[in-house]
mmCIF file of C-alpha atoms in Angstrom:
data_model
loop_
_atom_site.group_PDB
_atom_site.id
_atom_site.type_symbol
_atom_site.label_atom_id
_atom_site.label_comp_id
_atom_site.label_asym_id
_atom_site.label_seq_id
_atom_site.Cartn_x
_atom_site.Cartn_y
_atom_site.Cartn_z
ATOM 1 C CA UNK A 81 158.854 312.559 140.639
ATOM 2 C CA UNK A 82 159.178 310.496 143.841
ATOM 3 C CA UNK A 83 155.727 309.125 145.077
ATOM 4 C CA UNK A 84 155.968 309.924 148.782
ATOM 5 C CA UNK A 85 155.068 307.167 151.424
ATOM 6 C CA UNK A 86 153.545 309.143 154.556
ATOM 7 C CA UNK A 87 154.166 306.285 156.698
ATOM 8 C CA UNK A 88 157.773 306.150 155.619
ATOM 9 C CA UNK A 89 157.736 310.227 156.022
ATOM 10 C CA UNK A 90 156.305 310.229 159.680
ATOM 11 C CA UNK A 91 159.274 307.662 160.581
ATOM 12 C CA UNK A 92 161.687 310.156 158.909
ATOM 13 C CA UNK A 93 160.555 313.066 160.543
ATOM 14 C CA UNK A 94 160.478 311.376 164.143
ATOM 15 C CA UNK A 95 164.141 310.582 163.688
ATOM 16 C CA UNK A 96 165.306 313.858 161.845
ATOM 17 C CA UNK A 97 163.818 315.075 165.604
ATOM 18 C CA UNK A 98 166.064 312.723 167.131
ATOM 19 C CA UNK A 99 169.131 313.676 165.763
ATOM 20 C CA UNK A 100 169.626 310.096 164.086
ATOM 21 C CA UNK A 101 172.496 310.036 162.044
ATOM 22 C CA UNK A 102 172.425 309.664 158.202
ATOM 23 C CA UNK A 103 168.202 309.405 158.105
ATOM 24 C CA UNK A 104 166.687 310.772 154.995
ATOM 25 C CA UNK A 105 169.794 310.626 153.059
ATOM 26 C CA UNK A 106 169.242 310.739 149.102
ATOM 27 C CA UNK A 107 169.533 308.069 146.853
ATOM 28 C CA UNK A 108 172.990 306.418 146.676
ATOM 29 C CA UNK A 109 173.368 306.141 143.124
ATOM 30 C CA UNK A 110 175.243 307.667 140.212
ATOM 31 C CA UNK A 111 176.022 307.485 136.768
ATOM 32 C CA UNK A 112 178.494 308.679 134.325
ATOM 33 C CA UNK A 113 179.239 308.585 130.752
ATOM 34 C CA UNK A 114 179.346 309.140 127.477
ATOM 35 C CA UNK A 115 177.510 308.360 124.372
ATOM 36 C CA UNK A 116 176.506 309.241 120.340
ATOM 37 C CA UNK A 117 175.052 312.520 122.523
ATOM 38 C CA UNK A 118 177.797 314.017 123.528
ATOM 39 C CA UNK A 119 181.009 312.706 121.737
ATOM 40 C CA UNK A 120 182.178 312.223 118.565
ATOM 41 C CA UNK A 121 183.123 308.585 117.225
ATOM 42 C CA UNK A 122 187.147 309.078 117.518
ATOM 43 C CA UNK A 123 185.936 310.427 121.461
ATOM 44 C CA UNK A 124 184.180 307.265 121.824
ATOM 45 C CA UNK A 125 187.005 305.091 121.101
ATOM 46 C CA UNK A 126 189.091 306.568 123.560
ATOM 47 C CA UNK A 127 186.866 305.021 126.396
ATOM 48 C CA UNK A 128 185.954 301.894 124.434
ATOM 49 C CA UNK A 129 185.978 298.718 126.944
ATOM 50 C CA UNK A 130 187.848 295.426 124.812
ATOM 51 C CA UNK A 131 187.469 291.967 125.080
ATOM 52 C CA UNK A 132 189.190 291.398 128.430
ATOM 53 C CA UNK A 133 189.818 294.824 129.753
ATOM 54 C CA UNK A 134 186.370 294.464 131.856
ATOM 55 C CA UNK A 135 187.773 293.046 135.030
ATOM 56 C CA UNK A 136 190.815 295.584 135.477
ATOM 57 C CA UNK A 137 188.161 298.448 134.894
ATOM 58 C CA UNK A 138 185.676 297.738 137.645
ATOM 59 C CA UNK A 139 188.841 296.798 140.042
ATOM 60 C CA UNK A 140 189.891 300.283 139.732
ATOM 61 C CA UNK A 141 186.112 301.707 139.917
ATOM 62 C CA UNK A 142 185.896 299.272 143.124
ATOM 63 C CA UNK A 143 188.220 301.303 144.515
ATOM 64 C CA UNK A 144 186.352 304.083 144.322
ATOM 65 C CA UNK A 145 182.524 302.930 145.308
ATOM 66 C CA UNK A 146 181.347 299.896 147.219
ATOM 67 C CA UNK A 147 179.183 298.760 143.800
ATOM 68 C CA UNK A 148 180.191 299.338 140.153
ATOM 69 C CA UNK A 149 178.644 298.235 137.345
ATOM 70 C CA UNK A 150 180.101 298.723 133.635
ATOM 71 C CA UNK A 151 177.878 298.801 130.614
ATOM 72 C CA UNK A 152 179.636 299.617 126.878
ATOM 73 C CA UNK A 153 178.073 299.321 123.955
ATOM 74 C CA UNK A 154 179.252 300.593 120.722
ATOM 75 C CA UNK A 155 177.397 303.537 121.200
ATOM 76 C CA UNK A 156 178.242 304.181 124.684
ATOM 77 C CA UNK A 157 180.448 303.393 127.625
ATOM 78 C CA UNK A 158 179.020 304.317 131.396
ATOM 79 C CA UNK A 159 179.839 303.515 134.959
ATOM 80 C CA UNK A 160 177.316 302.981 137.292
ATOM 81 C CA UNK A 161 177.898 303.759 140.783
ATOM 82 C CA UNK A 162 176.859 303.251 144.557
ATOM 83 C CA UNK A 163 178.692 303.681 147.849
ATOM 84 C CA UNK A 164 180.957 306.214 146.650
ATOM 85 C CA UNK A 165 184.009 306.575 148.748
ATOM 86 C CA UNK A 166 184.124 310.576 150.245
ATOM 87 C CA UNK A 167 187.939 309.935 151.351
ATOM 88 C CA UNK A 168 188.026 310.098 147.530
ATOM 89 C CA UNK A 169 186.305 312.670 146.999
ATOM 90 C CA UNK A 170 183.334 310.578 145.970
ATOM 91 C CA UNK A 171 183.531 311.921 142.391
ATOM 92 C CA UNK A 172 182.596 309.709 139.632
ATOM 93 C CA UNK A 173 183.967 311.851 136.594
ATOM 94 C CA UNK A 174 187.793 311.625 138.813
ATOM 95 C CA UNK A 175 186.586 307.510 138.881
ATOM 96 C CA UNK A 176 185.567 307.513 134.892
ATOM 97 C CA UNK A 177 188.867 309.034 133.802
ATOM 98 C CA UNK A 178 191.458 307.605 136.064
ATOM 99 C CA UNK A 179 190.305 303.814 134.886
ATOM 100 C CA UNK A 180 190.505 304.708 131.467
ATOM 101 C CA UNK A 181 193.750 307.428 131.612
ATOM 102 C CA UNK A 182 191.961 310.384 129.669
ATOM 103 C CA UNK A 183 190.590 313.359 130.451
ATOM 104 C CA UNK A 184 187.253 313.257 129.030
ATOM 105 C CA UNK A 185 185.200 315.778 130.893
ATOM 106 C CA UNK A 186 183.478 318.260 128.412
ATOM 107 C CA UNK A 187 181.936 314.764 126.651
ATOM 108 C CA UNK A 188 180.818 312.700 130.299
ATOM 109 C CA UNK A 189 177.574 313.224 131.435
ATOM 110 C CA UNK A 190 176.800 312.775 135.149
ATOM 111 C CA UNK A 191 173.630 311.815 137.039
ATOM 112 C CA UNK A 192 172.929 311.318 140.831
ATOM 113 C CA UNK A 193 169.849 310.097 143.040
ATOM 114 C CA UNK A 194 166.278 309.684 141.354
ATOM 115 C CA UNK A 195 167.853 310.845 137.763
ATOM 116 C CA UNK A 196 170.971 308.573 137.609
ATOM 117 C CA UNK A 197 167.623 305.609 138.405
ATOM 118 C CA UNK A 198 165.972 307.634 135.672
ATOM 119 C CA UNK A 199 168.663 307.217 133.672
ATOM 120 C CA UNK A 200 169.008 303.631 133.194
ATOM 121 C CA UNK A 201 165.715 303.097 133.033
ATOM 122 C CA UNK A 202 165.335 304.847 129.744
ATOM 123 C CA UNK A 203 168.558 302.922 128.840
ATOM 124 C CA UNK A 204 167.457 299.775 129.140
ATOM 125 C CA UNK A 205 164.232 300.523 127.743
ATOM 126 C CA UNK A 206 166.351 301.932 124.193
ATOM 127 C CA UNK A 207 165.102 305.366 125.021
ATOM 128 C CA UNK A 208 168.368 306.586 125.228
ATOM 129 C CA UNK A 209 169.966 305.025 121.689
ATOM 130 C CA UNK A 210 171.259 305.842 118.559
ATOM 131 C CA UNK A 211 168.210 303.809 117.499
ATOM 132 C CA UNK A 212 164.615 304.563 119.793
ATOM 133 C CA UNK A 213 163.688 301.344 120.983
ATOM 134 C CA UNK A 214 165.881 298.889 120.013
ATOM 135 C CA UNK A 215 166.211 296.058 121.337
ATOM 136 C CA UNK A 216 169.729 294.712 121.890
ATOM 137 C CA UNK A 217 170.415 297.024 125.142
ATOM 138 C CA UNK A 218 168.217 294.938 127.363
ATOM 139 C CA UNK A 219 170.554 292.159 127.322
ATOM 140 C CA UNK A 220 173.808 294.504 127.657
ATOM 141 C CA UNK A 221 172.502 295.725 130.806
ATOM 142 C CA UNK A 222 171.428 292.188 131.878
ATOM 143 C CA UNK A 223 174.975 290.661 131.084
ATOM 144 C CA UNK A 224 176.887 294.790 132.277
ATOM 145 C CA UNK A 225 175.038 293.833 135.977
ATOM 146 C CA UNK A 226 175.359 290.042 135.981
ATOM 147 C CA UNK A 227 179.150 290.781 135.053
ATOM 148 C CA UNK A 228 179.292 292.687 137.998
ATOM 149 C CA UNK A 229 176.970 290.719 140.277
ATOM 150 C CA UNK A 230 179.380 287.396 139.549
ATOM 151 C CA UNK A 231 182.553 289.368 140.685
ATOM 152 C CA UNK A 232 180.967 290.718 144.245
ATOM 153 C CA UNK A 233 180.591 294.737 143.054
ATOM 154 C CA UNK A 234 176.255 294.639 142.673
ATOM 155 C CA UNK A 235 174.666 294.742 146.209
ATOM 156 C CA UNK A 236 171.137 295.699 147.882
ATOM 157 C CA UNK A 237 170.822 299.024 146.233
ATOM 158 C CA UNK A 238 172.332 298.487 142.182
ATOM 159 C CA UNK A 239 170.685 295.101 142.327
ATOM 160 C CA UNK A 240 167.262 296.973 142.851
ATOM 161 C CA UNK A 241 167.998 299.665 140.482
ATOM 162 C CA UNK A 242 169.281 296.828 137.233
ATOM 163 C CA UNK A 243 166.110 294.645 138.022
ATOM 164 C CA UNK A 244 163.821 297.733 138.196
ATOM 165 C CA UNK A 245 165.482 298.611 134.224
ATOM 166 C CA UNK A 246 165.373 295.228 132.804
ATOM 167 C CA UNK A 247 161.648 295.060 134.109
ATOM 168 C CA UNK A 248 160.829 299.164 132.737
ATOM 169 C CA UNK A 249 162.660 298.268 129.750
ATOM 170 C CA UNK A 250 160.285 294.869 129.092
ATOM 171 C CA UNK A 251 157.298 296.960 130.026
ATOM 172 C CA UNK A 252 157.688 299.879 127.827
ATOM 173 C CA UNK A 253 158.472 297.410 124.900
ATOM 174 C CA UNK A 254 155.055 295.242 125.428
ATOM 175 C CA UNK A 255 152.842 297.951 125.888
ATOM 176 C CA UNK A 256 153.986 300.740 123.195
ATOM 177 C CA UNK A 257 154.481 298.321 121.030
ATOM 178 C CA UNK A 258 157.578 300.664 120.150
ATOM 179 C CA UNK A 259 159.890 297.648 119.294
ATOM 180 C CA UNK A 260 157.481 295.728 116.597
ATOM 181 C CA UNK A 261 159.017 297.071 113.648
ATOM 182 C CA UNK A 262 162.722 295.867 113.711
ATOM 183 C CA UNK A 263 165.165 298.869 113.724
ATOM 184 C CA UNK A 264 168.802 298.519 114.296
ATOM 185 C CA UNK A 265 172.363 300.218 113.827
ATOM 186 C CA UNK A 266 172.741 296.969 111.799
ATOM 187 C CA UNK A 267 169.545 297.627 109.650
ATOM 188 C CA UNK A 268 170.060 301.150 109.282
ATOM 189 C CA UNK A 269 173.502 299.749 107.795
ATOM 190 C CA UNK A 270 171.853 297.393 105.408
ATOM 191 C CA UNK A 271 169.695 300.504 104.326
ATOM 192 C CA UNK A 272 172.251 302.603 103.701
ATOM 193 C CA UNK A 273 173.947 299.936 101.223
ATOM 194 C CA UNK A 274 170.695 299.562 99.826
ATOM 195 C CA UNK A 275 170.509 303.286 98.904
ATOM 196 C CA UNK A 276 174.240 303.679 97.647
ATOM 197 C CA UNK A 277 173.691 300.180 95.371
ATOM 198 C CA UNK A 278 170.123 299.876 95.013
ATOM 199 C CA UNK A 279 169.022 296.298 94.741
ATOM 200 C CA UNK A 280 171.571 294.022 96.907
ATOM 201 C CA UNK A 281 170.571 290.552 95.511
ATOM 202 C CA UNK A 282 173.050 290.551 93.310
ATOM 203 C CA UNK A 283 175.938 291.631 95.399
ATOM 204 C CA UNK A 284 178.058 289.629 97.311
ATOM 205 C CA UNK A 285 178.517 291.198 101.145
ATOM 206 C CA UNK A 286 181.673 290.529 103.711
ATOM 207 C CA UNK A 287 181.198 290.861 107.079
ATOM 208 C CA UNK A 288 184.081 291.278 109.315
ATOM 209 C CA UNK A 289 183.533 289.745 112.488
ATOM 210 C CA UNK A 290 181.020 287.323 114.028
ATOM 211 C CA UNK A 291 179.522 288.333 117.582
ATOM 212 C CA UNK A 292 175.997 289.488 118.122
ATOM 213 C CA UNK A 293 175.981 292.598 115.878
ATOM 214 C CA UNK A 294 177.682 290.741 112.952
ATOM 215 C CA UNK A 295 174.809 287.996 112.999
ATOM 216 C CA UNK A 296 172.432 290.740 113.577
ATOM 217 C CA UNK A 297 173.403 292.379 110.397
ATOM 218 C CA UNK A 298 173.848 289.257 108.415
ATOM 219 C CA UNK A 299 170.006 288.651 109.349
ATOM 220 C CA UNK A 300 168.857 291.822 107.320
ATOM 221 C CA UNK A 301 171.379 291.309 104.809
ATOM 222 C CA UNK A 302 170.020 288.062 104.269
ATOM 223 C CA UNK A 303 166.446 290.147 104.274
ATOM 224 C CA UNK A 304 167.365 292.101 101.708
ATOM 225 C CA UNK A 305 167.948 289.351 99.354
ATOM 226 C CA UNK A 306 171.509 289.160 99.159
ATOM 227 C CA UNK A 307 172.107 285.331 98.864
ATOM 228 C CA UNK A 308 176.198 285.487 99.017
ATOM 229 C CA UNK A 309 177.830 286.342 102.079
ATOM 230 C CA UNK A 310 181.523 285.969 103.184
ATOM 231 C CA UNK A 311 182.158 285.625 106.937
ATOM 232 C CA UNK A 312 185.675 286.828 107.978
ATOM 233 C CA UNK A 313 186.774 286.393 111.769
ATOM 234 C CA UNK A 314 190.361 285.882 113.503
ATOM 235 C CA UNK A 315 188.661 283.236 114.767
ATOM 236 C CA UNK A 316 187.938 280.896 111.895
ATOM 237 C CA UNK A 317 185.646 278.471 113.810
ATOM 238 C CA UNK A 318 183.540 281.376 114.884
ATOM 239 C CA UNK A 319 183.490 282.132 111.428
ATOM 240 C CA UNK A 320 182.555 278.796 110.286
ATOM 241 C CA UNK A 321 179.591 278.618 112.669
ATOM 242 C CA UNK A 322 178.107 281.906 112.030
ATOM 243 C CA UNK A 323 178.375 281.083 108.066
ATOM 244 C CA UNK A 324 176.776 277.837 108.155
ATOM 245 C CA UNK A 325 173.535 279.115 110.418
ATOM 246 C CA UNK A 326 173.381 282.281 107.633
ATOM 247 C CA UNK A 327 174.062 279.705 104.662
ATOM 248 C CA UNK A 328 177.436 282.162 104.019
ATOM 249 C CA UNK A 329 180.900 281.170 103.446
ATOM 250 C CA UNK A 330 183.520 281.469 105.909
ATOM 251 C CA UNK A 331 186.687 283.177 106.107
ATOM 252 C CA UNK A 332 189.840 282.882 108.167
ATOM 253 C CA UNK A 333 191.409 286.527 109.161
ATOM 254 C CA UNK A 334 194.816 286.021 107.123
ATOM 255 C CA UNK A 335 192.604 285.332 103.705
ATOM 256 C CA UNK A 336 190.807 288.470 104.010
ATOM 257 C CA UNK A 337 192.409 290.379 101.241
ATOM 258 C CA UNK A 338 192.623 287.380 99.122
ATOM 259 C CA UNK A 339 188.570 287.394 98.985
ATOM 260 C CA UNK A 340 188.328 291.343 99.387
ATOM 261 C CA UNK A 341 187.797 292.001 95.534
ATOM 262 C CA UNK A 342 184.503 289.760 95.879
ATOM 263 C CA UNK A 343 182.544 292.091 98.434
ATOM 264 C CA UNK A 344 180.445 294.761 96.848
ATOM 265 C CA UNK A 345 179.599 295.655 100.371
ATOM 266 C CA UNK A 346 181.649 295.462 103.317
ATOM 267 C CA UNK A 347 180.358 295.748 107.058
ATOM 268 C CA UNK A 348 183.049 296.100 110.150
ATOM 269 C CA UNK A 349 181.556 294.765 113.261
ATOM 270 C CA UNK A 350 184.231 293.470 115.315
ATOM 271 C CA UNK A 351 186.261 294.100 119.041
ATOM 272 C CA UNK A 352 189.439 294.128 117.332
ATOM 273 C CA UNK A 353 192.255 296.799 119.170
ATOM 274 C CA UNK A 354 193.637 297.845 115.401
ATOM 275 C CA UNK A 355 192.753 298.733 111.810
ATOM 276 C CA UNK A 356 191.926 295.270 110.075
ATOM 277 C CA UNK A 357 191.922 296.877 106.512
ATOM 278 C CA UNK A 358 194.102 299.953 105.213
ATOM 279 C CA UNK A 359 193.480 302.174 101.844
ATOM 280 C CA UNK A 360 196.052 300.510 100.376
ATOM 281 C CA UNK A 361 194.183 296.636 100.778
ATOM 282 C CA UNK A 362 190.835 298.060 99.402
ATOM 283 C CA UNK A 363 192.867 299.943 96.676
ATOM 284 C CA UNK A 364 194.316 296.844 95.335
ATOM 285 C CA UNK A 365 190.821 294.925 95.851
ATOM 286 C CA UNK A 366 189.383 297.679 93.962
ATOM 287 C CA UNK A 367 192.086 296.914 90.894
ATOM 288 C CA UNK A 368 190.750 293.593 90.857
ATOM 289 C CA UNK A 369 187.220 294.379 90.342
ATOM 290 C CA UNK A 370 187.523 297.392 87.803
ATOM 291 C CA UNK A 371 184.434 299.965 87.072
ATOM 292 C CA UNK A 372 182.908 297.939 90.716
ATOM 293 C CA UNK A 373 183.180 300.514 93.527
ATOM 294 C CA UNK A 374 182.865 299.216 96.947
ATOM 295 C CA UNK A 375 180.488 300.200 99.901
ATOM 296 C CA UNK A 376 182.118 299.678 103.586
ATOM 297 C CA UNK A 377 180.223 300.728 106.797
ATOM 298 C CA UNK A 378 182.412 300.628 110.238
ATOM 299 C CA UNK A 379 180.476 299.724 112.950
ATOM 300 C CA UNK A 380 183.039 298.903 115.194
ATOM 301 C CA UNK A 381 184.066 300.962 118.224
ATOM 302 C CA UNK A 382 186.679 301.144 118.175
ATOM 303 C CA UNK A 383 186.819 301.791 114.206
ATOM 304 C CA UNK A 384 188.867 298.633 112.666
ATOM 305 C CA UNK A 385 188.568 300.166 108.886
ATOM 306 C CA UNK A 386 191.155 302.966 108.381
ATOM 307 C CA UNK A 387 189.608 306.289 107.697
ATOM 308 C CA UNK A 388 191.934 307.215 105.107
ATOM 309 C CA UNK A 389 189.773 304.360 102.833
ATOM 310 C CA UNK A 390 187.403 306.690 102.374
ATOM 311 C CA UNK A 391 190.360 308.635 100.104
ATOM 312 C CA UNK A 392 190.303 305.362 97.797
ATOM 313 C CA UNK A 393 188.704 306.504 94.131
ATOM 314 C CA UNK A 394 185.465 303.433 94.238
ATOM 315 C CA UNK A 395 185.730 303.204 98.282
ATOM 316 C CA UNK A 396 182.653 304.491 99.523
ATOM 317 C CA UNK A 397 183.279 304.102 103.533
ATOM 318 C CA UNK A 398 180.853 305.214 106.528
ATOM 319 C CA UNK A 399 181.085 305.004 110.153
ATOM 320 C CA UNK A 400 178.321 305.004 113.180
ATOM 321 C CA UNK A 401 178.055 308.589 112.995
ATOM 322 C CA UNK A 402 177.204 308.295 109.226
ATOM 323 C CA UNK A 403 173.750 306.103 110.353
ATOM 324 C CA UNK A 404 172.174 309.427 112.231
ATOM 325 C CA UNK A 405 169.710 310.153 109.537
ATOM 326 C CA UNK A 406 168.947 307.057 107.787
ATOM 327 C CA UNK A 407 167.940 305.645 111.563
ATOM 328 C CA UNK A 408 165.992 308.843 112.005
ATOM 329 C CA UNK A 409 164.224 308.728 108.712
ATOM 330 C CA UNK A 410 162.934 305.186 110.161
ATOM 331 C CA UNK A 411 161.770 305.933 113.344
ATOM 332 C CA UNK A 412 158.831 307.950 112.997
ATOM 333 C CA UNK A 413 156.242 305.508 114.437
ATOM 334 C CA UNK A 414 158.677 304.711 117.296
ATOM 335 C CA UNK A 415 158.640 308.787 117.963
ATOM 336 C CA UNK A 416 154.887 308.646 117.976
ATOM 337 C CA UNK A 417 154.973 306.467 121.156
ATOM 338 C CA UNK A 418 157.354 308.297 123.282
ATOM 339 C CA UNK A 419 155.147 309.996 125.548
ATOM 340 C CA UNK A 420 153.282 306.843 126.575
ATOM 341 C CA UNK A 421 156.754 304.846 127.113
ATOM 342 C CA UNK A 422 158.387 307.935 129.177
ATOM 343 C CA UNK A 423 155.032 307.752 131.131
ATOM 344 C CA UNK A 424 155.904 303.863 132.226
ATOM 345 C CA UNK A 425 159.450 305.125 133.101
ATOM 346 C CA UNK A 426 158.165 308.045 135.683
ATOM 347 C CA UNK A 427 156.410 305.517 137.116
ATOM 348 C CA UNK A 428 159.166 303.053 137.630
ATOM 349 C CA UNK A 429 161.458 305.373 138.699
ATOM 350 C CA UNK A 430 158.671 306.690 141.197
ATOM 351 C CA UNK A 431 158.506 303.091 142.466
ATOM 352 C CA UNK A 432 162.525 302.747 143.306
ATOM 353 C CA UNK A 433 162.311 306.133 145.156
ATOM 354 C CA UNK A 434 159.274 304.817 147.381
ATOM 355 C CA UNK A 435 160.956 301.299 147.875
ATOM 356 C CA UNK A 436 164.140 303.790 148.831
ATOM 357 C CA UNK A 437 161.950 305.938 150.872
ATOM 358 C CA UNK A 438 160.535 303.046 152.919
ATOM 359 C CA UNK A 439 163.788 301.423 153.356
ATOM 360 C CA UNK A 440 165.044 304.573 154.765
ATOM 361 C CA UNK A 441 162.686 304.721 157.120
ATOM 362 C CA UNK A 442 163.058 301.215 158.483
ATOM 363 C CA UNK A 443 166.070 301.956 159.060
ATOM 364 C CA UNK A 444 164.917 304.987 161.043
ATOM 365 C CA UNK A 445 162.398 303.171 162.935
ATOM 366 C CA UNK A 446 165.198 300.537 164.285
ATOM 367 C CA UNK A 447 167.460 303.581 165.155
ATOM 368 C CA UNK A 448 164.554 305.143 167.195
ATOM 369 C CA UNK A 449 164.111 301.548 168.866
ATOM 370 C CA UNK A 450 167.876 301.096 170.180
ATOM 371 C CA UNK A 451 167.720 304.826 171.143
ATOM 372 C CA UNK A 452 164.810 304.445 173.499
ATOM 373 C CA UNK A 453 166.489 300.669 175.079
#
């Protein structure tokens, strides 16, 4: 819905009479995408952004539009898009799959103008996640558009549009009160170990990996009452750090099967480019802790535990996909304020359109004044 301004419309219309060039011309702005929506996990990985593949991603979108901003999460990977360059064909699903080699087009989704804005509103405002309302996407998009601010590809417009989500997002968490109850990939995770082992304080939990989502899930580990933890990373420092703020132990990458039979539950959450654990590594944990079976969730994207655990007699291993109705079983309450929190997202998307609208037509009313000197 685009809230018209009539002063804004009057300038329009005197220079659509005029014949000015490129007046009234719809909002610059596209998106596209994939997500838990529309692709499967092994899709997902396909177009999964690494730890240092960031800048040779947007220099190949650059190429294609004038601003670019990248946001992947482990649940999605999108492009968003302004200035797109018509000598290309100014197509964003040919810009999507060249900087990433596949051809992904029956799982990208693609939106233009007012519902590209629309978009990543509801984005940034967890709308649009695995889990309603959560929390960690407002600072993805913050960092996906400072990233992109810092290396010259966010101008005028996809400035306007990022500060417009982080501000919808903030608002539709304060005033639907839709994030109080803490809900998470990483909590559905915990849940779901909780249901296959019942009561956790007695198990002993390994967590591969320790960024953001690792710490995250350590937190409602740690909630759940288990009181031993094992913190694995290539990095062992990292791993040190995270395991002394969680009171955990820490574990450097080339020990991990040497602690493996310890961990009644294990939970992947790491960037690494390959499988960190086979069948064969939790088969021979598995000997050393017999009649003990062992829980593993991947949350990784790309997946770092080998599918082919989940053929281990005792392995018990689930993926992202696997959360879907544990996170849905939780979310009633966040359901219940939907309406209200799309409401604040009309409105914010009606107030980009009428800041669009108005700079349109100042752009028409200077064209009209060097047309009549």
């Amino acid at each position: 819905m685009t809230l018209a301004c009539p002063t804004g419309q009057r300038f329009l219309a005197q220079a659509h009479l005029s014949g000015s060039f490129g007046v009234g011309s719809p909002l610059d702005f596209a998106v596209v995408g994939l997500n838990h929506q529309t692709a499967p996990v092994e899709v997902r990985e396909r177009a999964a952004v690494r730890a240092g593949e960031e800048g040779a991603l947007l220099s190949h979108l650059s190429r294609h539009a004038a601003e670019a901003m990248l946001l992947s999460t482990c649940n999605r990977t999108e492009v968003y898009l302004s200035g797109l360059d018509a000598d290309g064909g100014g197509d964003p699903v040919a810009a999507f799959e060249g900087a990433w080699g596949h051809a992904l087009g029956e799982h990208l989704y693609v939106h233009r103008g007012e519902d590209a804005v629309r978009h990543l509103y509801r984005v940034a405002a967890g709308l649009d996640s695995l889990v309603l309302g959560e929390t960690q996407i407002q600072g993805q998009v913050k960092r996906a558009w400072q990233d992109a601010h810092a290396r010259g590809l966010s101008g005028t417009l996809l400035n306007k549009v990022a500060q417009g989500a982080l501000a919808a997002g903030k608002r539709v968490r304060h005033e639907t009160g839709m994030s109080d109850k803490v809900v998470s990939v990483s909590s559905a995770a915990v849940e779901l170990a909780q249901a296959a082992l019942g009561d956790l304080q007695q198990r002993t939990a390994l967590i591969i990996g320790a960024g953001e989502t690792a710490e995250l899930t350590l937190t409602h580990l740690l909630a759940a009452g288990v009181k031993d933890v094992i913190v694995v990373n290539r990095t062992a420092e990292r791993a040190r750090l995270l395991a002394e703020r969680v009171g955990g132990r820490a574990c450097a990458y080339e020990y991990l099967h040497e602690v493996l039979p310890e961990a009644d539950v294990v939970i992947a959450s790491s960037g690494a480019p390959h499988y960190v654990l086979r069948a064969q590594g939790v088969r021979e944990a598995l000997g050393g802790r017999p009649g003990r079976d062992m829980f593993l969730i991947d949350i990784s994207v790309p997946r770092i535990l080998d599918p082919e655990i989940a053929g281990v007699p005792g392995a018990y291993l689930h993926n992202l996909d696997d959360l879907t109705d544990i996170v849905q079983r939780n979310l009633q309450s966040r359901h219940a304020a939907l309406p209200q929190a799309e409401a604040i997202i009309r409105a914010a998307a009606a107030d980009l359109s009428r800041w669009h609208l108005t700079r349109e037509a100042q752009h028409a009313q200077r064209g009209l004044a060097l047309a009549s000197d």
